[in-house]
Amino acid sequence: MSSTDKDPAWLDRRARLDWIRGYAEAAKLLNDPRLKTDYFSLFLAAGANQGLAGEAGKRSLLNLHGLEHRRLRSEIAPVFRPRAVDRMRPFARATAERLLADCPDSKPFDFMAAFTHPYIAHTTAHFLGIPMADVAQLTAALNLMSEAVLDLKNCAHDLDKGAEQLLAYARASLRKREIQPSKDVIGTLSEMVSAETIDELFAANLIVTVLSAGLEPTILQLGLIIEELALRPVVWDSMATDTASTPQIIEELLRYKSTNPGVVRRFEETVEHDNIRFPKGARVHISIDSANHDARRYTKPQQFDVEANTGSHMAFGFGPHHCLGAPLVRMQMQEALRALTPRLHCPEVTGAEQKKGDGLTGPVRLNVKVQRREAVGVDP
């Protein structure tokens, strides 16, 4: 690509990919129809040719664009809207309270294993309509894919294997609902398939996408939120006593410390942006982390400050491929903290292990020590 003598502040040239930095630049490019998600070609280039990298992957919402993408997204959008997700709140709160009851008092334990993993797995599975007895096998397939993505050159066959297992399960679940209808997401998608408003392969891909995007990223994000709140006992206690808005605090935490550092896009045609020419086929990394800490948008971008940093953020992406499951993730975070903060004093982190690799960030292990409050609802 070509540029002026001096690159603008929003462009960070690196060895493998150019990075796009800044909120306004990220928003403009993520909304540009000439930039496409590129998961399909990346998998194919690495040698994966089945599962999500085969013909099935072409029906994934992540790999669809333009009119077809808009049509299908509008069909399924009601399933993921806040009103639909809010019906899950009692189940999410009850699940959080049950898991919390089993956490040790005043003794170190791994918060990720004891609370975050099972809480997100239970609530996501319940939302979709997946029996908890099936979650372990699905998680194993997802883990196989996650590890393969870190080394696609050598593990493309594992990506195929995990994806094929998940797609087969999703298709079987959709067909089962034809005989045994249900009011969950899989049941609703099955009805849409029967009505021919969406096709079965698209519906199966959507189930796999919600599983892959709804488990590991959400688990890591909740871990990051607890890790950050452990440094801020005043904020923790303000949620416990309802003197501060839990949803607003979560939004600022999502901005301040998002598990998703960025997304990769490919130019479908030659594009000139701010005197920089990107040739057709060029790939760029759009930095979500940089956009969320842009001093031109936020008053105190490098600080956690609910009152100062009031603008919207990009933790869930931006544009046509903005995260469809964002209302579900927000609900899960809110109900977790509404269960935790009144029952526990602010946790003390005694050790942590962070996820390795260049992708998602967050703790895979978070050792904490907590003390229970004497009674729910009393002042800290």
Short mmCIF file of C-alpha atoms in Angstrom, two decimals:
data_model
loop_
_atom_site.label_atom_id
_atom_site.label_comp_id
_atom_site.label_asym_id
_atom_site.label_seq_id
_atom_site.Cartn_x
_atom_site.Cartn_y
_atom_site.Cartn_z
CA MET A 1 0.00 0.00 0.00
CA SER A 2 1.08 3.58 -0.43
CA SER A 3 0.95 6.51 1.93
CA THR A 4 2.07 10.04 2.43
CA ASP A 5 5.57 10.73 3.74
CA LYS A 6 4.31 10.54 7.30
CA ASP A 7 1.61 8.06 8.32
CA PRO A 8 -1.34 9.44 10.30
CA ALA A 9 -1.72 8.66 13.98
CA TRP A 10 -4.49 6.14 13.32
CA LEU A 11 -2.23 3.87 11.22
CA ASP A 12 0.30 1.59 12.94
CA ARG A 13 2.36 -0.39 10.43
CA ARG A 14 3.48 -3.79 11.67
CA ALA A 15 5.24 -6.80 10.18
CA ARG A 16 2.18 -8.93 9.41
CA LEU A 17 -0.76 -6.51 9.43
CA ASP A 18 -1.33 -2.78 9.50
CA TRP A 19 -3.23 -1.78 12.62
CA ILE A 20 -6.04 0.76 12.51
CA ARG A 21 -6.11 2.82 15.69
CA GLY A 22 -8.71 5.33 16.92
CA TYR A 23 -12.46 5.20 17.48
CA ALA A 24 -13.60 7.30 14.51
CA GLU A 25 -11.35 5.46 12.05
CA ALA A 26 -12.41 2.05 13.38
CA ALA A 27 -16.09 2.99 13.21
CA LYS A 28 -15.81 4.26 9.65
CA LEU A 29 -13.95 1.21 8.38
CA LEU A 30 -16.12 -1.33 10.22
CA ASN A 31 -19.15 0.29 8.58
CA ASP A 32 -17.54 0.30 5.12
CA PRO A 33 -19.13 -2.42 2.92
CA ARG A 34 -15.84 -2.73 1.03
CA LEU A 35 -14.28 -4.35 4.10
CA LYS A 36 -15.27 -7.95 4.80
CA THR A 37 -14.83 -10.42 7.60
CA ASP A 38 -12.29 -12.96 6.41
CA TYR A 39 -12.54 -16.08 8.57
CA PHE A 40 -13.37 -18.36 5.65
CA SER A 41 -10.33 -17.54 3.52
CA LEU A 42 -8.01 -17.54 6.53
CA PHE A 43 -9.08 -21.09 7.43
CA LEU A 44 -8.78 -22.25 3.82
CA ALA A 45 -5.31 -20.73 3.48
CA ALA A 46 -4.21 -22.66 6.57
CA GLY A 47 -5.34 -25.97 5.08
CA ALA A 48 -8.71 -26.41 6.78
CA ASN A 49 -11.32 -27.52 4.25
CA GLN A 50 -14.17 -29.07 6.21
CA GLY A 51 -16.54 -27.86 8.93
CA LEU A 52 -16.59 -24.07 9.10
CA ALA A 53 -13.90 -23.93 6.39
CA GLY A 54 -15.95 -26.08 4.00
CA GLU A 55 -19.25 -25.42 2.27
CA ALA A 56 -20.99 -25.21 5.65
CA GLY A 57 -18.92 -22.18 6.62
CA LYS A 58 -20.30 -20.19 3.72
CA ARG A 59 -23.66 -20.12 5.55
CA SER A 60 -22.17 -18.67 8.72
CA LEU A 61 -23.38 -15.20 9.68
CA LEU A 62 -19.71 -14.28 10.12
CA ASN A 63 -19.00 -15.02 6.46
CA LEU A 64 -22.14 -13.49 4.95
CA HIS A 65 -22.35 -9.89 3.76
CA GLY A 66 -24.61 -7.40 2.04
CA LEU A 67 -28.29 -8.04 1.39
CA GLU A 68 -28.23 -11.71 2.40
CA HIS A 69 -26.53 -10.89 5.68
CA ARG A 70 -29.01 -8.11 6.45
CA ARG A 71 -32.01 -10.28 5.58
CA LEU A 72 -30.95 -13.21 7.73
CA ARG A 73 -29.84 -11.04 10.62
CA SER A 74 -33.21 -9.25 10.64
CA GLU A 75 -34.99 -12.62 10.73
CA ILE A 76 -33.15 -13.85 13.81
CA ALA A 77 -32.66 -10.52 15.60
CA PRO A 78 -35.83 -10.80 17.76
CA VAL A 79 -34.41 -13.94 19.41
CA PHE A 80 -31.46 -11.94 20.79
CA ARG A 81 -33.10 -8.63 21.67
CA PRO A 82 -33.05 -7.42 25.30
CA ARG A 83 -36.74 -8.22 25.80
CA ALA A 84 -36.15 -11.87 24.88
CA VAL A 85 -32.95 -12.09 26.91
CA ASP A 86 -34.54 -10.49 29.99
CA ARG A 87 -36.73 -13.55 30.45
CA MET A 88 -33.50 -15.34 31.40
CA ARG A 89 -32.73 -13.08 34.36
CA PRO A 90 -34.36 -15.18 37.11
CA PHE A 91 -32.53 -18.29 35.91
CA ALA A 92 -29.21 -16.42 35.69
CA ARG A 93 -29.58 -14.93 39.17
CA ALA A 94 -30.56 -18.30 40.68
CA THR A 95 -27.61 -19.99 38.97
CA ALA A 96 -25.19 -17.37 40.29
CA GLU A 97 -26.55 -17.65 43.82
CA ARG A 98 -26.34 -21.46 43.75
CA LEU A 99 -22.73 -21.43 42.59
CA LEU A 100 -21.84 -18.74 45.10
CA ALA A 101 -23.20 -20.85 47.93
CA ASP A 102 -20.58 -23.50 47.15
CA CYS A 103 -17.62 -21.09 47.11
CA PRO A 104 -15.40 -21.30 50.20
CA ASP A 105 -15.39 -18.48 52.73
CA SER A 106 -12.05 -16.86 53.63
CA LYS A 107 -10.04 -19.52 51.79
CA PRO A 108 -8.34 -19.09 48.40
CA PHE A 109 -10.03 -20.75 45.42
CA ASP A 110 -10.04 -20.45 41.65
CA PHE A 111 -12.94 -18.14 40.84
CA MET A 112 -12.86 -19.09 37.15
CA ALA A 113 -13.34 -22.80 37.84
CA ALA A 114 -15.75 -22.43 40.76
CA PHE A 115 -17.98 -19.67 39.40
CA THR A 116 -17.25 -18.11 36.02
CA HIS A 117 -17.01 -21.26 33.88
CA PRO A 118 -20.11 -23.01 35.22
CA TYR A 119 -22.15 -19.79 35.42
CA ILE A 120 -21.57 -18.80 31.79
CA ALA A 121 -21.92 -22.40 30.57
CA HIS A 122 -25.21 -22.96 32.42
CA THR A 123 -26.81 -19.68 31.38
CA THR A 124 -25.69 -19.85 27.74
CA ALA A 125 -26.83 -23.46 27.42
CA HIS A 126 -30.19 -22.64 29.01
CA PHE A 127 -30.68 -19.71 26.65
CA LEU A 128 -30.00 -21.87 23.61
CA GLY A 129 -31.90 -24.90 24.89
CA ILE A 130 -28.92 -27.25 25.27
CA PRO A 131 -29.08 -29.83 28.10
CA MET A 132 -26.31 -29.38 30.64
CA ALA A 133 -25.40 -33.05 30.12
CA ASP A 134 -24.25 -32.11 26.60
CA VAL A 135 -22.17 -29.07 27.55
CA ALA A 136 -18.99 -31.02 28.35
CA GLN A 137 -18.76 -32.60 24.89
CA LEU A 138 -19.52 -29.30 23.19
CA THR A 139 -16.92 -27.49 25.30
CA ALA A 140 -14.35 -30.13 24.34
CA ALA A 141 -15.05 -29.49 20.65
CA LEU A 142 -14.83 -25.73 21.19
CA ASN A 143 -11.53 -26.10 23.05
CA LEU A 144 -10.17 -28.21 20.19
CA MET A 145 -11.04 -25.41 17.76
CA SER A 146 -9.66 -22.72 20.05
CA GLU A 147 -6.31 -24.47 20.36
CA ALA A 148 -6.21 -25.10 16.60
CA VAL A 149 -6.70 -21.40 15.81
CA LEU A 150 -3.53 -20.63 17.77
CA ASP A 151 -1.56 -22.89 15.39
CA LEU A 152 -3.60 -23.19 12.22
CA LYS A 153 -0.63 -24.19 10.10
CA ASN A 154 -0.17 -27.42 12.04
CA CYS A 155 -3.64 -27.98 13.50
CA ALA A 156 -6.08 -27.22 10.68
CA HIS A 157 -7.47 -30.77 10.91
CA ASP A 158 -8.42 -30.15 14.55
CA LEU A 159 -10.32 -27.03 13.53
CA ASP A 160 -12.23 -29.13 10.99
CA LYS A 161 -12.87 -31.91 13.48
CA GLY A 162 -14.22 -29.65 16.21
CA ALA A 163 -16.41 -27.69 13.80
CA GLU A 164 -17.87 -30.84 12.25
CA GLN A 165 -18.79 -32.17 15.71
CA LEU A 166 -20.52 -28.93 16.64
CA LEU A 167 -22.38 -28.61 13.33
CA ALA A 168 -23.59 -32.22 13.54
CA TYR A 169 -24.88 -31.62 17.07
CA ALA A 170 -26.62 -28.39 16.04
CA ARG A 171 -28.35 -29.98 13.05
CA ALA A 172 -29.50 -32.94 15.15
CA SER A 173 -30.88 -30.54 17.78
CA LEU A 174 -32.81 -28.58 15.16
CA ARG A 175 -34.37 -31.76 13.77
CA LYS A 176 -35.24 -32.98 17.25
CA ARG A 177 -37.24 -29.78 17.82
CA GLU A 178 -39.38 -30.62 14.79
CA ILE A 179 -40.75 -33.53 16.84
CA GLN A 180 -40.41 -31.93 20.28
CA PRO A 181 -40.98 -28.15 19.92
CA SER A 182 -39.54 -25.81 22.55
CA LYS A 183 -39.53 -22.08 23.32
CA ASP A 184 -35.75 -21.73 23.53
CA VAL A 185 -33.46 -20.40 20.80
CA ILE A 186 -32.95 -23.76 19.10
CA GLY A 187 -36.71 -24.34 19.13
CA THR A 188 -37.35 -20.92 17.60
CA LEU A 189 -34.71 -21.47 14.91
CA SER A 190 -36.24 -24.87 14.12
CA GLU A 191 -39.61 -23.19 13.58
CA MET A 192 -37.95 -20.69 11.22
CA VAL A 193 -36.36 -23.54 9.27
CA SER A 194 -39.74 -25.27 8.95
CA ALA A 195 -41.27 -21.99 7.77
CA GLU A 196 -38.38 -21.65 5.27
CA THR A 197 -37.47 -18.15 6.46
CA ILE A 198 -33.95 -19.46 7.17
CA ASP A 199 -32.18 -22.65 6.02
CA GLU A 200 -31.02 -25.43 8.32
CA LEU A 201 -27.33 -24.97 7.56
CA PHE A 202 -27.51 -21.28 8.46
CA ALA A 203 -29.38 -22.11 11.68
CA ALA A 204 -26.80 -24.77 12.63
CA ASN A 205 -23.96 -22.32 11.97
CA LEU A 206 -25.69 -19.74 14.14
CA ILE A 207 -25.91 -22.18 17.07
CA VAL A 208 -22.19 -22.93 16.70
CA THR A 209 -21.39 -19.20 16.50
CA VAL A 210 -23.36 -18.42 19.67
CA LEU A 211 -21.59 -21.27 21.46
CA SER A 212 -18.11 -20.24 20.34
CA ALA A 213 -18.67 -16.52 20.95
CA GLY A 214 -20.81 -17.01 24.05
CA LEU A 215 -18.59 -19.29 26.12
CA GLU A 216 -14.85 -18.57 26.11
CA PRO A 217 -15.02 -14.81 25.35
CA THR A 218 -17.75 -14.25 27.94
CA ILE A 219 -15.95 -16.36 30.54
CA LEU A 220 -12.75 -14.38 30.02
CA GLN A 221 -14.65 -11.06 30.08
CA LEU A 222 -16.30 -11.85 33.40
CA GLY A 223 -12.89 -12.87 34.76
CA LEU A 224 -11.44 -9.52 33.65
CA ILE A 225 -14.30 -7.66 35.30
CA ILE A 226 -13.81 -9.44 38.63
CA GLU A 227 -10.04 -8.91 38.39
CA GLU A 228 -10.53 -5.17 37.86
CA LEU A 229 -13.22 -4.80 40.53
CA ALA A 230 -10.94 -6.50 43.06
CA LEU A 231 -8.79 -3.38 42.78
CA ARG A 232 -11.78 -1.12 43.49
CA PRO A 233 -13.55 -2.08 46.75
CA VAL A 234 -15.45 1.23 46.82
CA VAL A 235 -16.97 0.48 43.42
CA TRP A 236 -17.79 -3.09 44.52
CA ASP A 237 -19.57 -1.85 47.64
CA SER A 238 -21.46 0.81 45.70
CA MET A 239 -23.05 -1.96 43.62
CA ALA A 240 -23.82 -3.96 46.74
CA THR A 241 -25.84 -1.08 48.18
CA ASP A 242 -27.32 0.12 44.86
CA THR A 243 -25.71 3.54 45.28
CA ALA A 244 -24.19 3.15 41.81
CA SER A 245 -25.55 1.70 38.59
CA THR A 246 -24.33 -1.85 37.98
CA PRO A 247 -25.07 -1.66 34.21
CA GLN A 248 -23.11 1.59 33.88
CA ILE A 249 -20.15 0.18 35.80
CA ILE A 250 -20.15 -2.89 33.56
CA GLU A 251 -20.19 -0.74 30.42
CA GLU A 252 -17.17 1.23 31.63
CA LEU A 253 -15.37 -2.01 32.51
CA LEU A 254 -16.12 -3.39 29.04
CA ARG A 255 -14.56 -0.28 27.55
CA TYR A 256 -11.63 -0.16 29.92
CA LYS A 257 -10.68 -3.84 29.74
CA SER A 258 -12.21 -5.80 26.87
CA THR A 259 -11.28 -9.42 26.19
CA ASN A 260 -11.31 -8.72 22.44
CA PRO A 261 -8.27 -6.65 21.42
CA GLY A 262 -9.29 -6.28 17.78
CA VAL A 263 -10.69 -7.74 14.56
CA VAL A 264 -9.22 -8.48 11.15
CA ARG A 265 -10.89 -7.27 7.95
CA ARG A 266 -10.02 -7.62 4.25
CA PHE A 267 -10.50 -5.00 1.54
CA GLU A 268 -12.72 -6.31 -1.27
CA GLU A 269 -11.53 -3.51 -3.54
CA THR A 270 -8.86 -0.84 -3.51
CA VAL A 271 -9.79 1.81 -0.95
CA GLU A 272 -8.26 5.18 -0.15
CA HIS A 273 -8.80 6.41 3.39
CA ASP A 274 -7.30 9.66 4.66
CA ASN A 275 -4.73 9.68 1.83
CA ILE A 276 -3.71 6.08 2.54
CA ARG A 277 -4.28 3.60 -0.28
CA PHE A 278 -5.21 0.03 0.69
CA PRO A 279 -5.06 -2.36 -2.30
CA LYS A 280 -7.69 -5.00 -2.97
CA GLY A 281 -7.05 -8.07 -0.82
CA ALA A 282 -5.09 -6.21 1.86
CA ARG A 283 -5.86 -7.23 5.44
CA VAL A 284 -5.89 -4.86 8.40
CA HIS A 285 -6.22 -5.30 12.14
CA ILE A 286 -8.77 -2.86 13.55
CA SER A 287 -7.77 -2.29 17.15
CA ILE A 288 -10.76 -2.42 19.48
CA ASP A 289 -8.46 -1.74 22.42
CA SER A 290 -7.14 1.45 20.80
CA ALA A 291 -10.63 2.62 19.85
CA ASN A 292 -11.82 2.09 23.41
CA HIS A 293 -8.96 4.23 24.75
CA ASP A 294 -9.08 7.06 22.22
CA ALA A 295 -8.39 10.41 23.91
CA ARG A 296 -10.40 12.15 21.21
CA ARG A 297 -13.54 10.33 22.38
CA TYR A 298 -13.09 9.75 26.12
CA THR A 299 -12.22 12.31 28.79
CA LYS A 300 -10.05 9.89 30.77
CA PRO A 301 -9.36 7.05 28.33
CA GLN A 302 -6.62 5.35 30.36
CA GLN A 303 -8.61 5.40 33.59
CA PHE A 304 -11.67 3.56 34.87
CA ASP A 305 -14.16 6.39 35.38
CA VAL A 306 -17.89 5.86 34.92
CA GLU A 307 -18.76 9.55 35.01
CA ALA A 308 -15.98 10.82 32.73
CA ASN A 309 -16.07 8.16 30.01
CA THR A 310 -19.68 8.25 28.91
CA GLY A 311 -19.41 7.46 25.20
CA SER A 312 -20.34 4.11 23.71
CA HIS A 313 -17.55 1.55 23.27
CA MET A 314 -16.54 -1.18 20.81
CA ALA A 315 -16.23 -4.18 23.11
CA PHE A 316 -18.95 -5.85 21.02
CA GLY A 317 -17.64 -4.59 17.71
CA PHE A 318 -19.30 -2.11 15.41
CA GLY A 319 -21.21 -1.99 12.14
CA PRO A 320 -23.08 -4.79 10.35
CA HIS A 321 -21.24 -7.53 12.26
CA HIS A 322 -21.76 -5.97 15.70
CA CYS A 323 -22.13 -8.81 18.22
CA LEU A 324 -25.66 -10.21 18.02
CA GLY A 325 -25.34 -11.71 21.50
CA ALA A 326 -24.40 -8.45 23.28
CA PRO A 327 -27.73 -8.27 25.21
CA LEU A 328 -27.15 -11.81 26.52
CA VAL A 329 -23.60 -11.01 27.66
CA ARG A 330 -24.73 -7.80 29.37
CA MET A 331 -27.49 -9.66 31.20
CA GLN A 332 -25.07 -12.38 32.34
CA MET A 333 -22.61 -9.81 33.70
CA GLN A 334 -25.32 -7.80 35.46
CA GLU A 335 -26.95 -10.77 37.17
CA ALA A 336 -23.60 -12.19 38.24
CA LEU A 337 -22.60 -8.96 39.96
CA ARG A 338 -26.06 -8.45 41.45
CA ALA A 339 -25.68 -11.85 43.08
CA LEU A 340 -22.03 -11.46 44.11
CA THR A 341 -21.69 -7.93 45.45
CA PRO A 342 -24.41 -8.03 48.18
CA ARG A 343 -23.18 -11.41 49.45
CA LEU A 344 -19.43 -10.99 49.35
CA HIS A 345 -16.98 -8.33 50.43
CA CYS A 346 -14.72 -7.23 47.61
CA PRO A 347 -12.57 -10.22 46.61
CA GLU A 348 -8.82 -10.31 47.15
CA VAL A 349 -6.86 -11.71 44.19
CA THR A 350 -4.06 -13.98 45.38
CA GLY A 351 -2.84 -15.19 41.98
CA ALA A 352 -3.78 -15.33 38.31
CA GLU A 353 -2.78 -16.94 35.03
CA GLN A 354 -3.59 -15.07 31.82
CA LYS A 355 -4.63 -16.60 28.51
CA LYS A 356 -1.71 -17.01 26.13
CA GLY A 357 -1.62 -15.98 22.48
CA ASP A 358 -2.45 -12.92 20.41
CA GLY A 359 -6.23 -13.27 20.49
CA LEU A 360 -8.64 -13.04 23.40
CA THR A 361 -7.26 -11.79 26.70
CA GLY A 362 -8.23 -12.49 30.29
CA PRO A 363 -7.56 -14.83 33.20
CA VAL A 364 -7.84 -18.58 32.71
CA ARG A 365 -7.15 -18.95 36.43
CA LEU A 366 -8.06 -16.35 39.04
CA ASN A 367 -7.31 -17.29 42.63
CA VAL A 368 -9.30 -15.19 45.06
CA LYS A 369 -10.13 -15.06 48.74
CA VAL A 370 -13.55 -13.77 49.73
CA GLN A 371 -15.43 -13.08 52.93
CA ARG A 372 -19.18 -13.33 53.09
CA ARG A 373 -21.21 -10.44 54.37
CA GLU A 374 -23.12 -11.18 57.56
CA ALA A 375 -26.48 -10.72 55.86
CA VAL A 376 -27.65 -9.91 52.38
CA GLY A 377 -28.81 -6.32 52.02
CA VAL A 378 -26.89 -4.79 54.92
CA ASP A 379 -24.43 -1.95 54.47
CA PRO A 380 -20.87 -3.16 53.73
#
